[in-house]
Amino acid sequence: MKKLALVTGGIRGIGEAVSCELSEKGYRVVALYQANDKVADAFRKKTGIPTYKWDVSDFKACQKGVAEVTESYGHIDILVNNAGITRDGVLHKMDYSQWTDVLQTNLNSCFNMCRQVIEPMRNRGFGRIINISSINGQKGQFGQTNYSAAKAGIIGFTKALAQESASKGITVNAIAPGYINTEMLQSIPDTVLTQIRSQIPIGRLGYPQEVARAVVFLASDEAAFITGTTLTLNGGQYLV
Ligand code: CAA
């Protein structure tokens, strides 16, 4: 039986590319989304990849949703925690919901989703968990105390879970993409984006497929000895 991958935020941007790339490489894929039914319909028609709809910041929804996926498709072998949002603003103007929304969707979701799959993975002696962090979790970003904190949190979470899971055939890794050409960048003012682009030595934004190919590698058997790492993928903008 082909391995089953679940991709959160799997119908748009980086997540869409990850879903498609995993599917092309022969995995069975289920893509999860939160709200955008129209985009989900178009995604299903275009790719043939089934979609599920629930909010990854809601623990109970994750419990119910993962149970449904497992019931229909079997155990999840590969979990890609990609769902993420931005609510940018400087801290002195940030309200509480900007903080909690980002922490819940970007970081708590990793707990909410991993908690559902980790015991079955341990019991079966195999698993791949790939968490999408960000360059801004590594270097911090003006206007993103919330997002930078969540994405840095993902890196610590990844290292801790990797240690707990290594003896059970489960690898847990993070990817820290830089500025990738997706809808998410549309919220950045043009002047700021021009400035950011000038800081990328490779001289362009990244492509979602470039992140997707890294996910495919970390999901593969060839990557069995890599765990707890953060793969930096940012065109040279920030070197760790
Ligand atoms: N460093 C230092 N100072 C800065 C600065 C920076 N990077 N950016 C802006 N400032 C200064 C401005 O010059 C301005 O100074 P003055 O008041 O002296 O003129 C002051 O800070 C306020 O700047 P803004 O007018 O831009 O403030 P604002 O409140 O209107 O907007 C902001 C602030 C929302 C944070 C806006 O600057 C912004 O959207 N920045 C982009 C944030 C960003 O990079 N987000 C990434 C989104 S993509 C993503 O997150 C994906 C990923 O993983 C990479």
PDB file of C-alpha atoms and ligand atoms in Angstrom:
ATOM      1  CA  MET A   1       0.000   0.000   0.000  1.00  0.00           C
ATOM      2  CA  LYS A   2       1.279   3.472  -0.893  1.00  0.00           C
ATOM      3  CA  LYS A   3       2.095   5.719   2.040  1.00  0.00           C
ATOM      4  CA  LEU A   4      -0.527   8.269   3.079  1.00  0.00           C
ATOM      5  CA  ALA A   5       0.399  11.931   3.565  1.00  0.00           C
ATOM      6  CA  LEU A   6      -1.771  14.579   5.202  1.00  0.00           C
ATOM      7  CA  VAL A   7      -0.905  18.193   4.353  1.00  0.00           C
ATOM      8  CA  THR A   8      -2.433  20.984   6.431  1.00  0.00           C
ATOM      9  CA  GLY A   9      -3.132  24.198   4.558  1.00  0.00           C
ATOM     10  CA  GLY A  10      -2.771  21.864   1.612  1.00  0.00           C
ATOM     11  CA  ILE A  11      -4.793  23.579  -1.123  1.00  0.00           C
ATOM     12  CA  ARG A  12      -3.028  26.918  -1.596  1.00  0.00           C
ATOM     13  CA  GLY A  13       0.468  28.356  -1.749  1.00  0.00           C
ATOM     14  CA  ILE A  14       3.282  26.195  -0.416  1.00  0.00           C
ATOM     15  CA  GLY A  15       0.786  23.584   0.812  1.00  0.00           C
ATOM     16  CA  GLU A  16      -0.745  23.146  -2.629  1.00  0.00           C
ATOM     17  CA  ALA A  17       2.701  22.575  -4.119  1.00  0.00           C
ATOM     18  CA  VAL A  18       3.500  20.066  -1.357  1.00  0.00           C
ATOM     19  CA  SER A  19       0.253  18.141  -1.927  1.00  0.00           C
ATOM     20  CA  CYS A  20       0.854  17.997  -5.688  1.00  0.00           C
ATOM     21  CA  GLU A  21       4.528  17.078  -5.458  1.00  0.00           C
ATOM     22  CA  LEU A  22       3.865  14.254  -2.959  1.00  0.00           C
ATOM     23  CA  SER A  23       1.047  12.972  -5.159  1.00  0.00           C
ATOM     24  CA  GLU A  24       3.259  13.062  -8.262  1.00  0.00           C
ATOM     25  CA  LYS A  25       5.912  11.113  -6.396  1.00  0.00           C
ATOM     26  CA  GLY A  26       3.427   8.308  -5.725  1.00  0.00           C
ATOM     27  CA  TYR A  27       2.121   9.041  -2.241  1.00  0.00           C
ATOM     28  CA  ARG A  28      -1.567   8.999  -1.425  1.00  0.00           C
ATOM     29  CA  VAL A  29      -2.362  12.547  -0.297  1.00  0.00           C
ATOM     30  CA  VAL A  30      -5.136  14.176   1.685  1.00  0.00           C
ATOM     31  CA  ALA A  31      -5.170  17.983   1.766  1.00  0.00           C
ATOM     32  CA  LEU A  32      -6.663  19.862   4.680  1.00  0.00           C
ATOM     33  CA  TYR A  33      -8.061  23.389   4.521  1.00  0.00           C
ATOM     34  CA  GLN A  34      -9.929  25.672   6.871  1.00  0.00           C
ATOM     35  CA  ALA A  35     -12.342  27.880   5.000  1.00  0.00           C
ATOM     36  CA  ASN A  36     -12.055  28.429   1.281  1.00  0.00           C
ATOM     37  CA  ASP A  37     -14.559  25.984  -0.276  1.00  0.00           C
ATOM     38  CA  LYS A  38     -14.288  27.505  -3.759  1.00  0.00           C
ATOM     39  CA  VAL A  39     -10.525  27.071  -3.859  1.00  0.00           C
ATOM     40  CA  ALA A  40     -10.904  23.558  -2.430  1.00  0.00           C
ATOM     41  CA  ASP A  41     -13.378  22.585  -5.174  1.00  0.00           C
ATOM     42  CA  ALA A  42     -11.050  23.875  -7.871  1.00  0.00           C
ATOM     43  CA  PHE A  43      -8.079  22.119  -6.231  1.00  0.00           C
ATOM     44  CA  ARG A  44      -9.936  18.779  -6.110  1.00  0.00           C
ATOM     45  CA  LYS A  45     -11.028  19.069  -9.738  1.00  0.00           C
ATOM     46  CA  LYS A  46      -7.544  19.979 -10.902  1.00  0.00           C
ATOM     47  CA  THR A  47      -5.551  17.451  -8.862  1.00  0.00           C
ATOM     48  CA  GLY A  48      -7.928  14.631  -7.907  1.00  0.00           C
ATOM     49  CA  ILE A  49      -6.569  14.945  -4.341  1.00  0.00           C
ATOM     50  CA  PRO A  50      -9.280  14.585  -1.675  1.00  0.00           C
ATOM     51  CA  THR A  51      -9.737  17.464   0.769  1.00  0.00           C
ATOM     52  CA  TYR A  52     -10.947  17.726   4.341  1.00  0.00           C
ATOM     53  CA  LYS A  53     -12.093  20.878   6.079  1.00  0.00           C
ATOM     54  CA  TRP A  54     -11.384  21.689   9.710  1.00  0.00           C
ATOM     55  CA  ASP A  55      -9.576  24.251  11.827  1.00  0.00           C
ATOM     56  CA  VAL A  56      -6.116  23.070  12.914  1.00  0.00           C
ATOM     57  CA  SER A  57      -6.138  25.495  15.836  1.00  0.00           C
ATOM     58  CA  ASP A  58      -9.033  23.500  17.346  1.00  0.00           C
ATOM     59  CA  PHE A  59      -7.792  20.379  19.181  1.00  0.00           C
ATOM     60  CA  LYS A  60     -11.162  18.606  19.156  1.00  0.00           C
ATOM     61  CA  ALA A  61     -11.620  19.298  15.434  1.00  0.00           C
ATOM     62  CA  CYS A  62      -8.201  17.722  14.812  1.00  0.00           C
ATOM     63  CA  GLN A  63      -9.159  14.686  16.897  1.00  0.00           C
ATOM     64  CA  LYS A  64     -12.388  14.203  14.941  1.00  0.00           C
ATOM     65  CA  GLY A  65     -10.863  15.038  11.559  1.00  0.00           C
ATOM     66  CA  VAL A  66      -7.863  12.720  11.849  1.00  0.00           C
ATOM     67  CA  ALA A  67     -10.186   9.914  12.986  1.00  0.00           C
ATOM     68  CA  GLU A  68     -12.294  10.436   9.850  1.00  0.00           C
ATOM     69  CA  VAL A  69      -9.259  10.469   7.555  1.00  0.00           C
ATOM     70  CA  THR A  70      -7.930   7.292   9.199  1.00  0.00           C
ATOM     71  CA  GLU A  71     -11.314   5.608   8.881  1.00  0.00           C
ATOM     72  CA  SER A  72     -11.471   6.369   5.145  1.00  0.00           C
ATOM     73  CA  TYR A  73      -7.840   6.092   4.063  1.00  0.00           C
ATOM     74  CA  GLY A  74      -5.961   4.237   6.807  1.00  0.00           C
ATOM     75  CA  HIS A  75      -3.088   5.406   8.989  1.00  0.00           C
ATOM     76  CA  ILE A  76      -1.283   8.643   8.292  1.00  0.00           C
ATOM     77  CA  ASP A  77       2.378   7.910   7.509  1.00  0.00           C
ATOM     78  CA  ILE A  78       3.460  11.463   6.724  1.00  0.00           C
ATOM     79  CA  LEU A  79       2.167  14.619   8.369  1.00  0.00           C
ATOM     80  CA  VAL A  80       3.084  18.003   6.912  1.00  0.00           C
ATOM     81  CA  ASN A  81       2.182  20.829   9.297  1.00  0.00           C
ATOM     82  CA  ASN A  82       2.061  23.688   6.842  1.00  0.00           C
ATOM     83  CA  ALA A  83      -1.056  25.689   7.776  1.00  0.00           C
ATOM     84  CA  GLY A  84      -0.141  29.209   8.767  1.00  0.00           C
ATOM     85  CA  ILE A  85      -1.391  32.777   8.833  1.00  0.00           C
ATOM     86  CA  THR A  86       0.081  36.246   9.267  1.00  0.00           C
ATOM     87  CA  ARG A  87      -1.410  39.136  11.260  1.00  0.00           C
ATOM     88  CA  ASP A  88       1.502  41.541  10.906  1.00  0.00           C
ATOM     89  CA  GLY A  89       1.868  44.659  13.023  1.00  0.00           C
ATOM     90  CA  VAL A  90       4.358  46.204  15.388  1.00  0.00           C
ATOM     91  CA  LEU A  91       3.936  45.026  18.971  1.00  0.00           C
ATOM     92  CA  HIS A  92       2.974  48.456  20.285  1.00  0.00           C
ATOM     93  CA  LYS A  93      -0.062  48.382  17.960  1.00  0.00           C
ATOM     94  CA  MET A  94      -0.798  44.632  18.115  1.00  0.00           C
ATOM     95  CA  ASP A  95      -4.007  43.501  19.739  1.00  0.00           C
ATOM     96  CA  TYR A  96      -4.485  40.283  21.684  1.00  0.00           C
ATOM     97  CA  SER A  97      -6.292  38.470  18.878  1.00  0.00           C
ATOM     98  CA  GLN A  98      -3.462  39.184  16.416  1.00  0.00           C
ATOM     99  CA  TRP A  99      -1.165  37.433  18.869  1.00  0.00           C
ATOM    100  CA  THR A 100      -3.374  34.480  19.801  1.00  0.00           C
ATOM    101  CA  ASP A 101      -4.682  33.826  16.267  1.00  0.00           C
ATOM    102  CA  VAL A 102      -1.157  33.439  14.934  1.00  0.00           C
ATOM    103  CA  LEU A 103       0.095  31.370  17.872  1.00  0.00           C
ATOM    104  CA  GLN A 104      -2.929  29.086  17.748  1.00  0.00           C
ATOM    105  CA  THR A 105      -2.929  28.529  14.004  1.00  0.00           C
ATOM    106  CA  ASN A 106       0.819  28.355  13.437  1.00  0.00           C
ATOM    107  CA  LEU A 107       2.128  26.694  16.615  1.00  0.00           C
ATOM    108  CA  ASN A 108      -0.683  25.098  18.627  1.00  0.00           C
ATOM    109  CA  SER A 109      -1.725  23.354  15.411  1.00  0.00           C
ATOM    110  CA  CYS A 110       1.533  21.384  15.490  1.00  0.00           C
ATOM    111  CA  PHE A 111       0.607  19.991  18.898  1.00  0.00           C
ATOM    112  CA  ASN A 112      -3.026  19.478  17.879  1.00  0.00           C
ATOM    113  CA  MET A 113      -2.099  17.485  14.772  1.00  0.00           C
ATOM    114  CA  CYS A 114       0.992  15.643  16.007  1.00  0.00           C
ATOM    115  CA  ARG A 115      -0.855  14.509  19.133  1.00  0.00           C
ATOM    116  CA  GLN A 116      -3.340  12.646  16.913  1.00  0.00           C
ATOM    117  CA  VAL A 117      -0.788  10.816  14.778  1.00  0.00           C
ATOM    118  CA  ILE A 118       2.143  10.218  17.105  1.00  0.00           C
ATOM    119  CA  GLU A 119       0.808   7.191  19.004  1.00  0.00           C
ATOM    120  CA  PRO A 120      -0.248   5.272  15.872  1.00  0.00           C
ATOM    121  CA  MET A 121       3.123   6.120  14.282  1.00  0.00           C
ATOM    122  CA  ARG A 122       4.956   4.842  17.385  1.00  0.00           C
ATOM    123  CA  ASN A 123       2.895   1.669  17.367  1.00  0.00           C
ATOM    124  CA  ARG A 124       3.635   1.020  13.699  1.00  0.00           C
ATOM    125  CA  GLY A 125       7.321   1.977  13.970  1.00  0.00           C
ATOM    126  CA  PHE A 126       7.253   4.468  11.118  1.00  0.00           C
ATOM    127  CA  GLY A 127       6.427   8.118  10.601  1.00  0.00           C
ATOM    128  CA  ARG A 128       7.539  11.312   8.945  1.00  0.00           C
ATOM    129  CA  ILE A 129       6.578  14.666  10.437  1.00  0.00           C
ATOM    130  CA  ILE A 130       7.593  17.801   8.570  1.00  0.00           C
ATOM    131  CA  ASN A 131       6.816  21.161  10.129  1.00  0.00           C
ATOM    132  CA  ILE A 132       6.942  24.323   8.048  1.00  0.00           C
ATOM    133  CA  SER A 133       8.731  27.026  10.019  1.00  0.00           C
ATOM    134  CA  SER A 134      10.077  30.237   8.450  1.00  0.00           C
ATOM    135  CA  ILE A 135      13.171  32.368   8.001  1.00  0.00           C
ATOM    136  CA  ASN A 136      11.392  34.791  10.312  1.00  0.00           C
ATOM    137  CA  GLY A 137      11.389  32.212  13.106  1.00  0.00           C
ATOM    138  CA  GLN A 138      15.176  32.099  12.736  1.00  0.00           C
ATOM    139  CA  LYS A 139      16.035  35.787  12.385  1.00  0.00           C
ATOM    140  CA  GLY A 140      12.941  37.626  13.680  1.00  0.00           C
ATOM    141  CA  GLN A 141      11.117  40.142  11.482  1.00  0.00           C
ATOM    142  CA  PHE A 142      10.054  43.722  12.113  1.00  0.00           C
ATOM    143  CA  GLY A 143       6.263  43.633  12.454  1.00  0.00           C
ATOM    144  CA  GLN A 144       6.068  39.911  13.234  1.00  0.00           C
ATOM    145  CA  THR A 145       6.603  39.283  16.948  1.00  0.00           C
ATOM    146  CA  ASN A 146       3.642  36.899  16.783  1.00  0.00           C
ATOM    147  CA  TYR A 147       4.681  35.037  13.632  1.00  0.00           C
ATOM    148  CA  SER A 148       8.387  34.944  14.541  1.00  0.00           C
ATOM    149  CA  ALA A 149       7.558  33.540  17.987  1.00  0.00           C
ATOM    150  CA  ALA A 150       5.298  30.850  16.528  1.00  0.00           C
ATOM    151  CA  LYS A 151       7.767  29.854  13.826  1.00  0.00           C
ATOM    152  CA  ALA A 152      10.684  29.778  16.296  1.00  0.00           C
ATOM    153  CA  GLY A 153       8.480  27.673  18.569  1.00  0.00           C
ATOM    154  CA  ILE A 154       8.043  25.171  15.755  1.00  0.00           C
ATOM    155  CA  ILE A 155      11.811  24.675  15.619  1.00  0.00           C
ATOM    156  CA  GLY A 156      12.004  23.857  19.351  1.00  0.00           C
ATOM    157  CA  PHE A 157       8.953  21.628  19.115  1.00  0.00           C
ATOM    158  CA  THR A 158      10.557  19.777  16.199  1.00  0.00           C
ATOM    159  CA  LYS A 159      13.810  19.153  18.072  1.00  0.00           C
ATOM    160  CA  ALA A 160      12.040  17.878  21.186  1.00  0.00           C
ATOM    161  CA  LEU A 161       9.637  15.582  19.337  1.00  0.00           C
ATOM    162  CA  ALA A 162      12.482  14.282  17.175  1.00  0.00           C
ATOM    163  CA  GLN A 163      14.309  13.126  20.313  1.00  0.00           C
ATOM    164  CA  GLU A 164      11.203  11.458  21.692  1.00  0.00           C
ATOM    165  CA  SER A 165      10.441   9.692  18.412  1.00  0.00           C
ATOM    166  CA  ALA A 166      13.812   8.647  16.989  1.00  0.00           C
ATOM    167  CA  SER A 167      13.829   5.167  18.489  1.00  0.00           C
ATOM    168  CA  LYS A 168      10.417   4.436  16.984  1.00  0.00           C
ATOM    169  CA  GLY A 169      11.284   4.941  13.309  1.00  0.00           C
ATOM    170  CA  ILE A 170       9.759   8.416  13.206  1.00  0.00           C
ATOM    171  CA  THR A 171      11.680  11.415  11.922  1.00  0.00           C
ATOM    172  CA  VAL A 172      10.593  14.947  12.770  1.00  0.00           C
ATOM    173  CA  ASN A 173      12.083  17.839  10.817  1.00  0.00           C
ATOM    174  CA  ALA A 174      11.360  21.466  10.076  1.00  0.00           C
ATOM    175  CA  ILE A 175      11.816  23.501   6.928  1.00  0.00           C
ATOM    176  CA  ALA A 176      12.431  27.231   7.204  1.00  0.00           C
ATOM    177  CA  PRO A 177      11.480  28.804   3.886  1.00  0.00           C
ATOM    178  CA  GLY A 178      12.419  32.359   3.110  1.00  0.00           C
ATOM    179  CA  TYR A 179      10.198  34.632   1.056  1.00  0.00           C
ATOM    180  CA  ILE A 180       8.277  32.356  -1.322  1.00  0.00           C
ATOM    181  CA  ASN A 181       6.096  33.741  -4.082  1.00  0.00           C
ATOM    182  CA  THR A 182       2.604  32.980  -2.729  1.00  0.00           C
ATOM    183  CA  GLU A 183      -0.574  34.877  -1.839  1.00  0.00           C
ATOM    184  CA  MET A 184       0.790  35.412   1.673  1.00  0.00           C
ATOM    185  CA  LEU A 185       3.260  37.969   0.342  1.00  0.00           C
ATOM    186  CA  GLN A 186       0.425  40.113  -0.994  1.00  0.00           C
ATOM    187  CA  SER A 187      -0.147  41.586   2.469  1.00  0.00           C
ATOM    188  CA  ILE A 188       3.378  43.045   2.481  1.00  0.00           C
ATOM    189  CA  PRO A 189       3.545  46.673   1.298  1.00  0.00           C
ATOM    190  CA  ASP A 190       5.334  46.978  -2.089  1.00  0.00           C
ATOM    191  CA  THR A 191       8.088  49.144  -0.676  1.00  0.00           C
ATOM    192  CA  VAL A 192       8.834  46.593   2.054  1.00  0.00           C
ATOM    193  CA  LEU A 193       8.796  43.712  -0.436  1.00  0.00           C
ATOM    194  CA  THR A 194      11.210  45.517  -2.755  1.00  0.00           C
ATOM    195  CA  GLN A 195      13.548  45.997   0.185  1.00  0.00           C
ATOM    196  CA  ILE A 196      13.258  42.318   1.162  1.00  0.00           C
ATOM    197  CA  ARG A 197      13.919  41.165  -2.401  1.00  0.00           C
ATOM    198  CA  SER A 198      17.131  43.188  -2.442  1.00  0.00           C
ATOM    199  CA  GLN A 199      18.322  41.185   0.606  1.00  0.00           C
ATOM    200  CA  ILE A 200      18.073  37.819  -1.195  1.00  0.00           C
ATOM    201  CA  PRO A 201      21.477  36.998  -2.748  1.00  0.00           C
ATOM    202  CA  ILE A 202      19.943  34.624  -5.292  1.00  0.00           C
ATOM    203  CA  GLY A 203      18.036  37.677  -6.545  1.00  0.00           C
ATOM    204  CA  ARG A 204      14.482  36.376  -6.592  1.00  0.00           C
ATOM    205  CA  LEU A 205      11.680  35.050  -4.412  1.00  0.00           C
ATOM    206  CA  GLY A 206      11.451  31.291  -3.933  1.00  0.00           C
ATOM    207  CA  TYR A 207       9.006  29.046  -5.766  1.00  0.00           C
ATOM    208  CA  PRO A 208       6.520  26.932  -3.763  1.00  0.00           C
ATOM    209  CA  GLN A 209       7.763  23.862  -5.673  1.00  0.00           C
ATOM    210  CA  GLU A 210      11.231  24.416  -4.221  1.00  0.00           C
ATOM    211  CA  VAL A 211       9.830  23.948  -0.725  1.00  0.00           C
ATOM    212  CA  ALA A 212       7.696  21.023  -1.902  1.00  0.00           C
ATOM    213  CA  ARG A 213      10.732  19.167  -3.231  1.00  0.00           C
ATOM    214  CA  ALA A 214      12.444  19.532   0.155  1.00  0.00           C
ATOM    215  CA  VAL A 215       9.353  18.064   1.825  1.00  0.00           C
ATOM    216  CA  VAL A 216       9.423  15.101  -0.568  1.00  0.00           C
ATOM    217  CA  PHE A 217      13.069  14.491   0.302  1.00  0.00           C
ATOM    218  CA  LEU A 218      12.477  14.596   4.064  1.00  0.00           C
ATOM    219  CA  ALA A 219       9.493  12.254   3.625  1.00  0.00           C
ATOM    220  CA  SER A 220      11.536   9.703   1.689  1.00  0.00           C
ATOM    221  CA  ASP A 221      13.319   6.588   2.933  1.00  0.00           C
ATOM    222  CA  GLU A 222      16.587   8.218   1.816  1.00  0.00           C
ATOM    223  CA  ALA A 223      16.149  10.784   4.625  1.00  0.00           C
ATOM    224  CA  ALA A 224      15.773   8.151   7.371  1.00  0.00           C
ATOM    225  CA  PHE A 225      18.900   9.351   9.246  1.00  0.00           C
ATOM    226  CA  ILE A 226      17.860  13.017   9.275  1.00  0.00           C
ATOM    227  CA  THR A 227      15.841  14.062  12.294  1.00  0.00           C
ATOM    228  CA  GLY A 228      15.457  17.150  14.461  1.00  0.00           C
ATOM    229  CA  THR A 229      16.950  19.371  11.816  1.00  0.00           C
ATOM    230  CA  THR A 230      15.756  22.631  10.302  1.00  0.00           C
ATOM    231  CA  LEU A 231      16.359  22.839   6.580  1.00  0.00           C
ATOM    232  CA  THR A 232      16.968  26.467   5.641  1.00  0.00           C
ATOM    233  CA  LEU A 233      15.663  27.330   2.193  1.00  0.00           C
ATOM    234  CA  ASN A 234      15.855  31.062   1.603  1.00  0.00           C
ATOM    235  CA  GLY A 235      18.060  31.982  -1.368  1.00  0.00           C
ATOM    236  CA  GLY A 236      20.897  32.934   0.979  1.00  0.00           C
ATOM    237  CA  GLN A 237      18.941  35.699   2.738  1.00  0.00           C
ATOM    238  CA  TYR A 238      19.808  34.431   6.217  1.00  0.00           C
ATOM    239  CA  LEU A 239      22.537  31.912   6.920  1.00  0.00           C
ATOM    240  CA  VAL A 240      22.323  29.811  10.072  1.00  0.00           C
TER     241      VAL A 240
HETATM  242  N1  CAA B   1      13.367  47.854  10.396  1.00  0.00           N
HETATM  243  C1  CAA B   1      13.377  49.005  11.074  1.00  0.00           C
HETATM  244  N2  CAA B   1      12.413  49.950  10.962  1.00  0.00           N
HETATM  245  C2  CAA B   1      11.414  49.693  10.116  1.00  0.00           C
HETATM  246  C3  CAA B   1      11.339  48.513   9.373  1.00  0.00           C
HETATM  247  C4  CAA B   1      12.379  47.582   9.539  1.00  0.00           C
HETATM  248  N3  CAA B   1      12.388  46.409   8.861  1.00  0.00           N
HETATM  249  N4  CAA B   1      10.219  48.542   8.636  1.00  0.00           N
HETATM  250  C5  CAA B   1       9.601  49.714   8.910  1.00  0.00           C
HETATM  251  N5  CAA B   1      10.332  50.417   9.796  1.00  0.00           N
HETATM  252  C6  CAA B   1      10.034  51.727  10.342  1.00  0.00           C
HETATM  253  C7  CAA B   1       9.491  52.659   9.286  1.00  0.00           C
HETATM  254  O1  CAA B   1      10.530  53.268   8.599  1.00  0.00           O
HETATM  255  C8  CAA B   1       8.668  53.623  10.110  1.00  0.00           C
HETATM  256  O2  CAA B   1       9.540  54.538  10.741  1.00  0.00           O
HETATM  257  P1  CAA B   1       9.079  56.058  10.983  1.00  0.00           P
HETATM  258  O3  CAA B   1       7.842  55.963  11.833  1.00  0.00           O
HETATM  259  O4  CAA B   1      10.263  56.664  11.664  1.00  0.00           O
HETATM  260  O5  CAA B   1       8.833  56.602   9.608  1.00  0.00           O
HETATM  261  C9  CAA B   1       8.108  52.741  11.229  1.00  0.00           C
HETATM  262  O6  CAA B   1       8.979  51.594  11.318  1.00  0.00           O
HETATM  263  C10 CAA B   1       6.695  52.280  10.929  1.00  0.00           C
HETATM  264  O7  CAA B   1       6.703  51.577   9.686  1.00  0.00           O
HETATM  265  P2  CAA B   1       5.383  51.350   8.869  1.00  0.00           P
HETATM  266  O8  CAA B   1       4.872  52.674   8.381  1.00  0.00           O
HETATM  267  O9  CAA B   1       5.617  50.295   7.833  1.00  0.00           O
HETATM  268  O10 CAA B   1       4.405  50.837  10.021  1.00  0.00           O
HETATM  269  P3  CAA B   1       3.013  50.214   9.876  1.00  0.00           P
HETATM  270  O11 CAA B   1       2.481  50.103  11.251  1.00  0.00           O
HETATM  271  O12 CAA B   1       2.204  50.902   8.834  1.00  0.00           O
HETATM  272  O13 CAA B   1       3.318  48.742   9.289  1.00  0.00           O
HETATM  273  C11 CAA B   1       4.142  46.543   9.239  1.00  0.00           C
HETATM  274  C12 CAA B   1       4.158  47.885   9.961  1.00  0.00           C
HETATM  275  C13 CAA B   1       2.713  46.017   9.196  1.00  0.00           C
HETATM  276  C14 CAA B   1       4.957  45.612  10.079  1.00  0.00           C
HETATM  277  C15 CAA B   1       4.701  46.702   7.821  1.00  0.00           C
HETATM  278  O14 CAA B   1       5.963  47.290   7.902  1.00  0.00           O
HETATM  279  C16 CAA B   1       4.841  45.337   7.130  1.00  0.00           C
HETATM  280  O15 CAA B   1       3.874  44.773   6.651  1.00  0.00           O
HETATM  281  N6  CAA B   1       6.059  44.807   7.098  1.00  0.00           N
HETATM  282  C17 CAA B   1       6.324  43.498   6.467  1.00  0.00           C
HETATM  283  C18 CAA B   1       6.391  42.434   7.494  1.00  0.00           C
HETATM  284  C19 CAA B   1       6.823  41.159   6.822  1.00  0.00           C
HETATM  285  O16 CAA B   1       7.943  41.020   6.313  1.00  0.00           O
HETATM  286  N7  CAA B   1       5.941  40.173   6.799  1.00  0.00           N
HETATM  287  C20 CAA B   1       6.271  38.934   6.152  1.00  0.00           C
HETATM  288  C21 CAA B   1       5.001  38.339   5.603  1.00  0.00           C
HETATM  289  S1  CAA B   1       5.324  36.938   4.588  1.00  0.00           S
HETATM  290  C22 CAA B   1       5.664  35.746   5.655  1.00  0.00           C
HETATM  291  O17 CAA B   1       5.573  35.882   6.831  1.00  0.00           O
HETATM  292  C23 CAA B   1       6.080  34.436   5.072  1.00  0.00           C
HETATM  293  C24 CAA B   1       7.391  34.025   5.578  1.00  0.00           C
HETATM  294  O18 CAA B   1       7.460  33.063   6.312  1.00  0.00           O
HETATM  295  C25 CAA B   1       8.603  34.694   5.121  1.00  0.00           C
END
